[in-house]
PDB file of C-alpha atoms in Angstrom:
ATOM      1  CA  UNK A 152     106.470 124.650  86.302  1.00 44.00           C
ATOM      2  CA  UNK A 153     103.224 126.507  85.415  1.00 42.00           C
ATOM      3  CA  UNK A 154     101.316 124.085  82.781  1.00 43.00           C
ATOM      4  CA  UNK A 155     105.004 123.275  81.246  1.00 41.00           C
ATOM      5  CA  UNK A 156     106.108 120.205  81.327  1.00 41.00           C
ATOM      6  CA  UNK A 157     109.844 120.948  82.655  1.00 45.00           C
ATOM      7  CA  UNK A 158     112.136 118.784  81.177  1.00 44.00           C
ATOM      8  CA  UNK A 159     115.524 117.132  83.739  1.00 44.00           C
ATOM      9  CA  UNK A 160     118.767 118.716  83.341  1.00 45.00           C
ATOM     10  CA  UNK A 161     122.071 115.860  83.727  1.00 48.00           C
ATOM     11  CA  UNK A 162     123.269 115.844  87.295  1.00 50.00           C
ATOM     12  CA  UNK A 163     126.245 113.189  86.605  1.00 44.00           C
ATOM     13  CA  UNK A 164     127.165 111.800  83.461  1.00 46.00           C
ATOM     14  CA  UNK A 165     131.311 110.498  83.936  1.00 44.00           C
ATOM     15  CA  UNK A 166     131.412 107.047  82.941  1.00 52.00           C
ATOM     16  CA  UNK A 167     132.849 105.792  85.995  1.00 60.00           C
ATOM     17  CA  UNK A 168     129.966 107.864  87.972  1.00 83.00           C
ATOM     18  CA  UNK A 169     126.801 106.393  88.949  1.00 90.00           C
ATOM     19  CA  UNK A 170     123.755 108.283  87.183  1.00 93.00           C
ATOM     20  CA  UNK A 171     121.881 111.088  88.872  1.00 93.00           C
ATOM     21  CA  UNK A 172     118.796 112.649  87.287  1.00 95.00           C
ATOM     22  CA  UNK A 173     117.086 115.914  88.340  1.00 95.00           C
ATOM     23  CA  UNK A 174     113.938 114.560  89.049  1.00 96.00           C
ATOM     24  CA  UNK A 175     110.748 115.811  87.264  1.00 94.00           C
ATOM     25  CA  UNK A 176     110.018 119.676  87.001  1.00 92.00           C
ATOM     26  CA  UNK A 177     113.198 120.734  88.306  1.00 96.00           C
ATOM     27  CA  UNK A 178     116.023 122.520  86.602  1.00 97.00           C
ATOM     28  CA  UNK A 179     119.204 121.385  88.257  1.00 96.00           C
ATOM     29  CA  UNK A 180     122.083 124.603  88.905  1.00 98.00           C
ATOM     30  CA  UNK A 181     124.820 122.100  86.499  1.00 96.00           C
ATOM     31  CA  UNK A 182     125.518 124.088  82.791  1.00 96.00           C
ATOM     32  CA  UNK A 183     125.836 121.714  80.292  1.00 96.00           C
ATOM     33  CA  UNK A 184     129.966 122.115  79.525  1.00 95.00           C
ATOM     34  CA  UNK A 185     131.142 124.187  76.332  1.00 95.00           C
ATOM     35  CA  UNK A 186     131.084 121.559  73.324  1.00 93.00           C
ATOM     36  CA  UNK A 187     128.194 119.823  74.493  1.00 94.00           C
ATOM     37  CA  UNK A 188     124.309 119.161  73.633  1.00 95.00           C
ATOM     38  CA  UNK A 189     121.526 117.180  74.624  1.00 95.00           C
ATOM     39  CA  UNK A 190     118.268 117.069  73.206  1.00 96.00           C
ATOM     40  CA  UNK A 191     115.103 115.643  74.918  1.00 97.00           C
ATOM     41  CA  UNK A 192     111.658 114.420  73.457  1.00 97.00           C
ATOM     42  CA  UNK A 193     108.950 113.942  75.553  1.00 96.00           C
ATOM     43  CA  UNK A 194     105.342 112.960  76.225  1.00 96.00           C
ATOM     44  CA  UNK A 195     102.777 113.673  79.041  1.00 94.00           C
ATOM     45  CA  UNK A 196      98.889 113.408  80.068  1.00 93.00           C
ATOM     46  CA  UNK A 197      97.033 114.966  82.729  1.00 90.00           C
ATOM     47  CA  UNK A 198      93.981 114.774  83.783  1.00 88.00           C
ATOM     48  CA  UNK A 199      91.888 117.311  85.390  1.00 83.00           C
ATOM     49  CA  UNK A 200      89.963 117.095  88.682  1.00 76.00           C
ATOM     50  CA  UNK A 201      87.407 119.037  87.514  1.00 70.00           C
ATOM     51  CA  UNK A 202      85.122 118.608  83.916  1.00 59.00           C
ATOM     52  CA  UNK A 203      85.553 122.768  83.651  1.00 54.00           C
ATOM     53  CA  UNK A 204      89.161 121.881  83.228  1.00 60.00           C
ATOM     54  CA  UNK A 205      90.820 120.446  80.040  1.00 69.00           C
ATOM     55  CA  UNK A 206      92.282 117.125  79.790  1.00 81.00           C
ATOM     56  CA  UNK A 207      95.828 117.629  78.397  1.00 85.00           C
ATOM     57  CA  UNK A 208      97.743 115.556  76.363  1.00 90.00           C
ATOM     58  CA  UNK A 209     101.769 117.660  76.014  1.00 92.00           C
ATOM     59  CA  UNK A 210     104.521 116.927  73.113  1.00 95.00           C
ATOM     60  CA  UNK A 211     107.563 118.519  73.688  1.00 96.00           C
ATOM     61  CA  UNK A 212     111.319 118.810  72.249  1.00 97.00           C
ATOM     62  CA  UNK A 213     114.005 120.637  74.359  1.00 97.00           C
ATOM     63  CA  UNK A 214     117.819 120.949  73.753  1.00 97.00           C
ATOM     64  CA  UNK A 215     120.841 122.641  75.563  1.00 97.00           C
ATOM     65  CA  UNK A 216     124.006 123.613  74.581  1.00 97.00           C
ATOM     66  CA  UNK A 217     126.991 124.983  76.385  1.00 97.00           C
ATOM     67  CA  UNK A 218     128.306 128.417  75.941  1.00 97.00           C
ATOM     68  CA  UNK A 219     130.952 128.942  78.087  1.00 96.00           C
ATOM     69  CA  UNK A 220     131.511 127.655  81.108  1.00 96.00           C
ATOM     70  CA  UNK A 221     128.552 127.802  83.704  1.00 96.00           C
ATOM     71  CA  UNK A 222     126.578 129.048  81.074  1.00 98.00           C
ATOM     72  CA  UNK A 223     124.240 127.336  78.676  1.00 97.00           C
ATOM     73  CA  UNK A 224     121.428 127.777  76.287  1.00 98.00           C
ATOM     74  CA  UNK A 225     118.035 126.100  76.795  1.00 98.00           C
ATOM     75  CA  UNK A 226     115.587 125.585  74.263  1.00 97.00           C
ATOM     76  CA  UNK A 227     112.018 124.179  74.508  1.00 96.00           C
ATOM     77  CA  UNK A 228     108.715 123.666  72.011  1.00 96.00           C
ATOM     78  CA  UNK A 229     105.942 122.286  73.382  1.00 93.00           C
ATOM     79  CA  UNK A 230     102.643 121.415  71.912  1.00 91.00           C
ATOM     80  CA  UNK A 231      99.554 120.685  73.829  1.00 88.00           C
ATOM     81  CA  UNK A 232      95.982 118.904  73.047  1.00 86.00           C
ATOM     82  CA  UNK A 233      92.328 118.839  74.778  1.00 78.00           C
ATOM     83  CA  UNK A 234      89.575 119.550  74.893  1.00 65.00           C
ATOM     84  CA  UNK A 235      87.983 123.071  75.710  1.00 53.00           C
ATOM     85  CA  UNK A 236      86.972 124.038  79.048  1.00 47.00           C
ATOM     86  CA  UNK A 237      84.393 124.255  80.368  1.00 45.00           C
ATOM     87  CA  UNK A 238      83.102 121.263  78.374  1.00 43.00           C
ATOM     88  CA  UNK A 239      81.001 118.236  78.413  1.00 42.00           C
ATOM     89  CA  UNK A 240      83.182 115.577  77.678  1.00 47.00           C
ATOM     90  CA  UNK A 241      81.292 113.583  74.689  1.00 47.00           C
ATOM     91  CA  UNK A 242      80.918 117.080  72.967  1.00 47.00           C
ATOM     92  CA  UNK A 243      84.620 118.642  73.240  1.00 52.00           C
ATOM     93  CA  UNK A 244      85.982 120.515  70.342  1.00 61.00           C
ATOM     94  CA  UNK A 245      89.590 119.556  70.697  1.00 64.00           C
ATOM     95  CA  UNK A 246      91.993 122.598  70.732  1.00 76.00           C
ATOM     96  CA  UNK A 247      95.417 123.058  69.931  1.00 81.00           C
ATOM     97  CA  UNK A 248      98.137 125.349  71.962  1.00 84.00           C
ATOM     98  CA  UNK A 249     101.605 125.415  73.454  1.00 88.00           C
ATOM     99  CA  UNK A 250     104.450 127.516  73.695  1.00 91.00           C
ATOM    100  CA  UNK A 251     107.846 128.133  72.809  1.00 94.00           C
ATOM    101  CA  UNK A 252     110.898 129.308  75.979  1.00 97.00           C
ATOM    102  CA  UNK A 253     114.184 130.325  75.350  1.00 98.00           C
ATOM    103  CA  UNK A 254     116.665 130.905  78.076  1.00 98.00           C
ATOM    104  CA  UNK A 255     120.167 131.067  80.154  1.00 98.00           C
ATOM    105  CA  UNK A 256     120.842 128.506  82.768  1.00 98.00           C
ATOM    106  CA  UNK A 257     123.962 130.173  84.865  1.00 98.00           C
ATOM    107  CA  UNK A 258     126.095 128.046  87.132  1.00 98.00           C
ATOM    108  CA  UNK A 259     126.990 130.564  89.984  1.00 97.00           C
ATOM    109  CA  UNK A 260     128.890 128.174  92.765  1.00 96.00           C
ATOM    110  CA  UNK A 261     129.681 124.698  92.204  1.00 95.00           C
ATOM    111  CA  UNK A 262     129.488 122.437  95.076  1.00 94.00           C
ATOM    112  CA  UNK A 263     132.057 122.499  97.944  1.00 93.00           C
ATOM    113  CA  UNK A 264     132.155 120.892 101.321  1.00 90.00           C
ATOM    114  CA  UNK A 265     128.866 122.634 103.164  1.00 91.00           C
ATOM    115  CA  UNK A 266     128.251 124.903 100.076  1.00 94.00           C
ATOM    116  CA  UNK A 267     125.314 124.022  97.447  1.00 97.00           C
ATOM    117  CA  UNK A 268     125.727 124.255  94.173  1.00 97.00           C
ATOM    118  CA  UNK A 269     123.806 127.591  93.089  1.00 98.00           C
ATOM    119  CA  UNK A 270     122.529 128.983  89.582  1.00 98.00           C
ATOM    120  CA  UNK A 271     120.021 131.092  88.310  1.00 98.00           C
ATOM    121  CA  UNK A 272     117.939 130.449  85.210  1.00 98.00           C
ATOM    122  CA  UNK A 273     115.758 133.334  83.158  1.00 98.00           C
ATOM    123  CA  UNK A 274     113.689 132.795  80.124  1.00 98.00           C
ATOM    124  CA  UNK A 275     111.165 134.334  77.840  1.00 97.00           C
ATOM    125  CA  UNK A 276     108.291 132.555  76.384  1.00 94.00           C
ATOM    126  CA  UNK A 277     105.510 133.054  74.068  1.00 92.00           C
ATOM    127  CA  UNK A 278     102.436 131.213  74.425  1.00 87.00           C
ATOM    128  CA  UNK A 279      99.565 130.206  72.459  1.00 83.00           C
ATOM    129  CA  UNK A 280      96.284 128.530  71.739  1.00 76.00           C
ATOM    130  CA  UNK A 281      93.616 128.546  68.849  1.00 66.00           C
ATOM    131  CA  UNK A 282      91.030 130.386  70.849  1.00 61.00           C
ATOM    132  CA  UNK A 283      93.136 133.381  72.586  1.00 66.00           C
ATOM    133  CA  UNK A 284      95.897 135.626  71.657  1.00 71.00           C
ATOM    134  CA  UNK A 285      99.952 135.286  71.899  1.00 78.00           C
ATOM    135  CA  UNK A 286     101.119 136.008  75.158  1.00 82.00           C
ATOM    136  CA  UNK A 287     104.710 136.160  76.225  1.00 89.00           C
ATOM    137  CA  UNK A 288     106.053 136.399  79.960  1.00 91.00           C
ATOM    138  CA  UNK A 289     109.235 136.259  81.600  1.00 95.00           C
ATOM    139  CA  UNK A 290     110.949 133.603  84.371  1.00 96.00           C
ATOM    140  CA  UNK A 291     113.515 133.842  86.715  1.00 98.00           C
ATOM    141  CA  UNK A 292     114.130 131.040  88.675  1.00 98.00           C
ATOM    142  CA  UNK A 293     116.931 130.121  91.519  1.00 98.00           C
ATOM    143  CA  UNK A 294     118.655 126.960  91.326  1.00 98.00           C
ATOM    144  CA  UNK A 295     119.872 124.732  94.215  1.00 98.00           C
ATOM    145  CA  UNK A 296     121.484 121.347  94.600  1.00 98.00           C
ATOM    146  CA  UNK A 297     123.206 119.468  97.553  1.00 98.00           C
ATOM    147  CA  UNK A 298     124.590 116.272  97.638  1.00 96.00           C
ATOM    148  CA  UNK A 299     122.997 114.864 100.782  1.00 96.00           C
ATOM    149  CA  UNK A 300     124.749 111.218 100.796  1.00 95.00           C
ATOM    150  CA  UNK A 301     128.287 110.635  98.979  1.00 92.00           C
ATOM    151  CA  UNK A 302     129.096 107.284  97.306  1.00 90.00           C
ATOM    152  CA  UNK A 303     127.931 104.942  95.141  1.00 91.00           C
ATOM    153  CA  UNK A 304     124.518 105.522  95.706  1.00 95.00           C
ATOM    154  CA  UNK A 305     124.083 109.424  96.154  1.00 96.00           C
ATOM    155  CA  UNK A 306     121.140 111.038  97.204  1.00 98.00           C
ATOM    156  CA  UNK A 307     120.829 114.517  96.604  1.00 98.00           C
ATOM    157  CA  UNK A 308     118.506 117.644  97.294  1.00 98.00           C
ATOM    158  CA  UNK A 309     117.334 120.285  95.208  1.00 98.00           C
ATOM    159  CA  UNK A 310     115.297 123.037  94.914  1.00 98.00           C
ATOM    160  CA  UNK A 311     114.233 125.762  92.468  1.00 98.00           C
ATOM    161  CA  UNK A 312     112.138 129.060  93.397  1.00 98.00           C
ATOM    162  CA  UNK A 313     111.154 132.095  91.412  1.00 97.00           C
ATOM    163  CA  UNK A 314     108.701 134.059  89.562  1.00 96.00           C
ATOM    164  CA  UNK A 315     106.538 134.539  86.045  1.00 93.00           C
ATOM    165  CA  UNK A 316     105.754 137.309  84.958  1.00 92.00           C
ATOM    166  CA  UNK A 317     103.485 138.272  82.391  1.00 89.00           C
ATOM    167  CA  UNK A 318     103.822 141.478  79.663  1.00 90.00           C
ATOM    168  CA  UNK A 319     100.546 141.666  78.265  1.00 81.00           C
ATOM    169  CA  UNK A 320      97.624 140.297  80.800  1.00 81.00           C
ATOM    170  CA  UNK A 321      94.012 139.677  79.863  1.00 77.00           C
ATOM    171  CA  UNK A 322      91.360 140.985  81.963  1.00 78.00           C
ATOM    172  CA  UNK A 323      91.152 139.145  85.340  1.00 78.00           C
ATOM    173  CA  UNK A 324      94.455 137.479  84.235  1.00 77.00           C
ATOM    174  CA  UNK A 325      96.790 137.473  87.179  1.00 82.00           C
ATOM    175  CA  UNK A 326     100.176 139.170  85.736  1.00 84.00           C
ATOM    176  CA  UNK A 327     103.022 137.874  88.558  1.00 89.00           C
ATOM    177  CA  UNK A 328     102.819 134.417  89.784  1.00 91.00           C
ATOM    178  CA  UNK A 329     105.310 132.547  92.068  1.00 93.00           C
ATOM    179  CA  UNK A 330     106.669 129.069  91.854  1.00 95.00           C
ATOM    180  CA  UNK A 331     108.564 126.875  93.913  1.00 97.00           C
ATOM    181  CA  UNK A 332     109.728 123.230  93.686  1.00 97.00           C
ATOM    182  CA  UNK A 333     111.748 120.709  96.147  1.00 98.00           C
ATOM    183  CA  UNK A 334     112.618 117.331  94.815  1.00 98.00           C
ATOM    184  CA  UNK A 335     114.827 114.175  96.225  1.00 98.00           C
ATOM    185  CA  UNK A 336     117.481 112.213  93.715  1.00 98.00           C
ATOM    186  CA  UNK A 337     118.995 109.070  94.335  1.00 98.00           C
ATOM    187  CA  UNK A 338     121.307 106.813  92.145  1.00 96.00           C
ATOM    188  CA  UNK A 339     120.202 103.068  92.458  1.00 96.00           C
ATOM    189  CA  UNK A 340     122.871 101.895  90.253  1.00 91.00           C
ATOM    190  CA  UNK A 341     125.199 102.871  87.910  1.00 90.00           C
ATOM    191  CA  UNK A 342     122.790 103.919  85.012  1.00 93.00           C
ATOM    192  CA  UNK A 343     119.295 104.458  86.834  1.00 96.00           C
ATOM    193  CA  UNK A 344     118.518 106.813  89.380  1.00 97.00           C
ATOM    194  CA  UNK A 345     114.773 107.662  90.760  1.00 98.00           C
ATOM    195  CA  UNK A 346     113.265 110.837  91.615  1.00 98.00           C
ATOM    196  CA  UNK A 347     110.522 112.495  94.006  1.00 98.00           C
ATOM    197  CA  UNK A 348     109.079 116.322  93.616  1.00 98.00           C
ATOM    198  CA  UNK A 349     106.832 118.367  94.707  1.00 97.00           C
ATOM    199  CA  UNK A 350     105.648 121.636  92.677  1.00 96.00           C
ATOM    200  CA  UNK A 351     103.324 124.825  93.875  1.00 94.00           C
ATOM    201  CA  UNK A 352     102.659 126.976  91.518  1.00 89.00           C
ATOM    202  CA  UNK A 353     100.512 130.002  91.490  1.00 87.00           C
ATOM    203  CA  UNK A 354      98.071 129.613  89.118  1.00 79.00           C
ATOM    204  CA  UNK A 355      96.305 133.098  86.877  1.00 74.00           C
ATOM    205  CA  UNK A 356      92.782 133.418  87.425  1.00 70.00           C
ATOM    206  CA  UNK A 357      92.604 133.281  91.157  1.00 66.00           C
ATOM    207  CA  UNK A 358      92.193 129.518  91.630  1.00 73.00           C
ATOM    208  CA  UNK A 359      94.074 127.970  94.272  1.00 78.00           C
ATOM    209  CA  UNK A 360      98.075 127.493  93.863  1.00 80.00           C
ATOM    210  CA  UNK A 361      98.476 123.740  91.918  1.00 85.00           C
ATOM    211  CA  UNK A 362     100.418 121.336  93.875  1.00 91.00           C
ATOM    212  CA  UNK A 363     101.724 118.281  92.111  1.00 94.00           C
ATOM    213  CA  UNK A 364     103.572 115.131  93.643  1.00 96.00           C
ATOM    214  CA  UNK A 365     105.666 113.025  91.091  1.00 97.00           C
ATOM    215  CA  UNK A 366     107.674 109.905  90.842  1.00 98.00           C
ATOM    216  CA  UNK A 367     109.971 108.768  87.972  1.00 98.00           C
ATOM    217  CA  UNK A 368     112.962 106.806  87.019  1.00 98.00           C
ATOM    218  CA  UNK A 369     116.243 107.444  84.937  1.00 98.00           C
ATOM    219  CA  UNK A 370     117.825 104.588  82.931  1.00 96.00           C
ATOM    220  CA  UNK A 371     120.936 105.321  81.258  1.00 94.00           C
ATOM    221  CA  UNK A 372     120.948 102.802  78.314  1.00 93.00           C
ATOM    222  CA  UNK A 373     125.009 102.161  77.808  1.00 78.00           C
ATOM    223  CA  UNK A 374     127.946 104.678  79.269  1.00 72.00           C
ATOM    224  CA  UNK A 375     126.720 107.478  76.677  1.00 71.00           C
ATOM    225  CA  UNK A 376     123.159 106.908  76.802  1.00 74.00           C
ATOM    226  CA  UNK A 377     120.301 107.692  75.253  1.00 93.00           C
ATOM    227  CA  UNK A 378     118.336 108.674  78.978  1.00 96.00           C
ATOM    228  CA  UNK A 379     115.236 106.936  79.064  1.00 97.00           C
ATOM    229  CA  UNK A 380     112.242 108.039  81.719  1.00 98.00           C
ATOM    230  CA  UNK A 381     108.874 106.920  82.844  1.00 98.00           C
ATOM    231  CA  UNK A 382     107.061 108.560  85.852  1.00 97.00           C
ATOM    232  CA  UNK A 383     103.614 109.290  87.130  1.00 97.00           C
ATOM    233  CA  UNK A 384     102.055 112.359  89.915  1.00 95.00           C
ATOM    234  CA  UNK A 385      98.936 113.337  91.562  1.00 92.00           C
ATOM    235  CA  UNK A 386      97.664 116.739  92.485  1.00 89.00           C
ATOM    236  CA  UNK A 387      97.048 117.769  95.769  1.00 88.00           C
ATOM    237  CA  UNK A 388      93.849 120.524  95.853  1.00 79.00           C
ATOM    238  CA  UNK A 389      90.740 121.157  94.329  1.00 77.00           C
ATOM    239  CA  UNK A 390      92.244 123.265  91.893  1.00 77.00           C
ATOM    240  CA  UNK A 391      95.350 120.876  90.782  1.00 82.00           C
ATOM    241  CA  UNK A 392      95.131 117.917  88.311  1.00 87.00           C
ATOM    242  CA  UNK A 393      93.888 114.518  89.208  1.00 88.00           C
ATOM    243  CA  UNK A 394      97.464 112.972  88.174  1.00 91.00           C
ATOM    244  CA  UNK A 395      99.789 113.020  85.346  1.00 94.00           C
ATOM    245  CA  UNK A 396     101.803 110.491  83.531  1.00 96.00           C
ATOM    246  CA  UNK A 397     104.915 111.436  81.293  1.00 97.00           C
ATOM    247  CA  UNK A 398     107.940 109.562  79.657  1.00 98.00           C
ATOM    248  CA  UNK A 399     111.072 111.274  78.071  1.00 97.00           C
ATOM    249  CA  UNK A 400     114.104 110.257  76.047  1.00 97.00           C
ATOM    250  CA  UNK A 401     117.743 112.118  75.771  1.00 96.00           C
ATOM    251  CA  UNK A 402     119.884 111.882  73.935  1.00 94.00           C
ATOM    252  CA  UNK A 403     124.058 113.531  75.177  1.00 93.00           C
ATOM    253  CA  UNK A 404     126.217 115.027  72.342  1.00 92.00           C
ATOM    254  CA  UNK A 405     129.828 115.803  72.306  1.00 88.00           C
ATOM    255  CA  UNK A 406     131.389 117.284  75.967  1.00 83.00           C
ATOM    256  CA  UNK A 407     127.853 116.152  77.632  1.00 83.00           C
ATOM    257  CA  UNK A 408     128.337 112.212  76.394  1.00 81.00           C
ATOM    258  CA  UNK A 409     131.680 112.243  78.174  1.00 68.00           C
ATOM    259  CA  UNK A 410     130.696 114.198  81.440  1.00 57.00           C
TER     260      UNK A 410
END
C-alpha cells in the first residue's frame, strides 16, 4: 500500500494442507499463532510512467511474531533507491530513503460457514529520504478473507481497506489518504499457490489515486518451507507506475513451521 512494498501474510501452512498465499499487497486477517515467527526478505523495481517520477529500486526485511492468540506483531524496514524527480535520466543524482512500520495485526472472527474471517491491522511509521525531513503517519486497515472454493485446490477472496494518516504534513502535502485492495488466491498444488490484486491508493500531492494490477506465485520449498515468490504488475493511470517486478523469500519459525 502507498509506495510500500507490502509483504504476504501465511494463509495455510498444516502439512497436510495445500499452500495458500495472500497475494501481493495484501495483509491477510490470520495472526501468526503464539510461539511462532516468520521473517521475509524482499526485492522490487518500478518504473515510472512519467520521467518527473523516480525509478525505484525497494529492499526490504519484515518479520512477525505471535503474541497471543489473534494477535501478532509486525515488523518492516525498507530501503529504497532512484533517482530524483523531476530528472533527466543520464544526469540523476541517485537518492536514498525508506521507512521503518511497526504494528498489531488482530484476528477478530475466524472463518465459519457464511462468515469471513475479519481483523484489523494499525501501524505507525516513520519515513525518510536524504532530501526531506522524517515524517511519521499512522494506518488502520480492515482485513477480510473468504474461502470461495473448498478442497484441494482453494480459491479464496480477500480484501483490505483503510486509511493513512499523516502527523506532520508539508505544505501542499495531502495529510489523510485512503486505500483499498481486493486480491484472488488459489492453491495449484500442495506447495504453490498464485495470486491476483488490485491496489488504489490515494496518493499526497493531488495526483490521481495509483492503481496497480499484480501477478505472483508461492512455492513452498519442502513441508516447512522457506516461501519463495516471483511476480510482476502494471499501473493503470497517468499517475501510477509503468509496472513493477518483485521477488520475496520466508522463512516459518517455531508454531508458524507447523501451522
Amino acid at each position: 500500500m502507498a509506495s510500500i512494498l507490502v509483504f504476504a501474510a501465511p494463509m495455510a501452512h498444516a502439512e497436510n494442507e495445500p499452500l495458500l498465499e495472500d497475494p501481493f499487497g495484501i495483509i491477510g486477517p490470520a495472526a501468526t499463532p503464539v510461539g511462532g515467527q516468520t521473517t521475509t526478505l524482499g526485492l522490487n523495481f518500478t518504473r515510472s510512467r512519467h520521467r518527473t517520477n523516480r525509478d525505484l529500486y525497494n529492499g526490504s526485511v519484515e518479520a512477525e511474531a505471535g503474541l497471543v492468540r489473534g494477535l501478532d506483531l509486525r515488523f518492516s524496514q525498507n530501503l529504497e533507491y532512484g533517482p530524483a524527480a523531476p530528472y533527466p535520466r543520464d544526469e540523476a543524482a541517485r537518492l536514498w530513503g525508506g521507512y521503518t512500520q511497526m504494528g498489531l495485526r488482530w484476528q477478530l472472527t475466524e472463518e465459519d460457514g457464511w462468515r469471513p474471517a475479519l481483523g484489523v491491522f494499525g501501524a505507525l511509521q516513520t519515513s525518510y529520504g536524504e532530501t526531506s525531513r522524517p515524517s511519521e503517519n499512522g494506518q488502520i486497515l480492515a482485513l477480510l478473507s473468504k474461502t470461495i472454493i473448498e478442497g484441494p485446490r482453494p480459491l479464496a477472496f480477500l480484501l483490505n481497506a483503510g486509511w493513512s494518516e499523516l502527523f506532520n504534513p508539508e505544505p501542499r502535502e495531502r495529510a489523510g489518504r485512503y486505500q483499498a485492495a481486493v486480491a484472488l488466491a488459489q492453491s495449484v498444488g500442495q506447495n504453490t499457490s498464485l495470486g491476483l490484486s488490485y491496489a488504489v491508493d490515494q496518493q499526497d500531492r493531488g495526483e490521481n489515486d495509483k492503481n496497480t494490477i499484480t501477478a505472483g506465485i508461492w512455492h513452498r520449498l519442502g513441508d516447512s518451507g522457506p516461501i519463495l515468490s516471483a511476480g510482476a504488475g502494471a499501473g493503470v493511470g497517468d499517475d501510477s507506475p509503468r509496472f513493477l517486478v518483485f521477488a520475496q523469500a520466508k522463512w516459518l519459525f517455531g508454531a508458524a513451521a507447523g501451522r
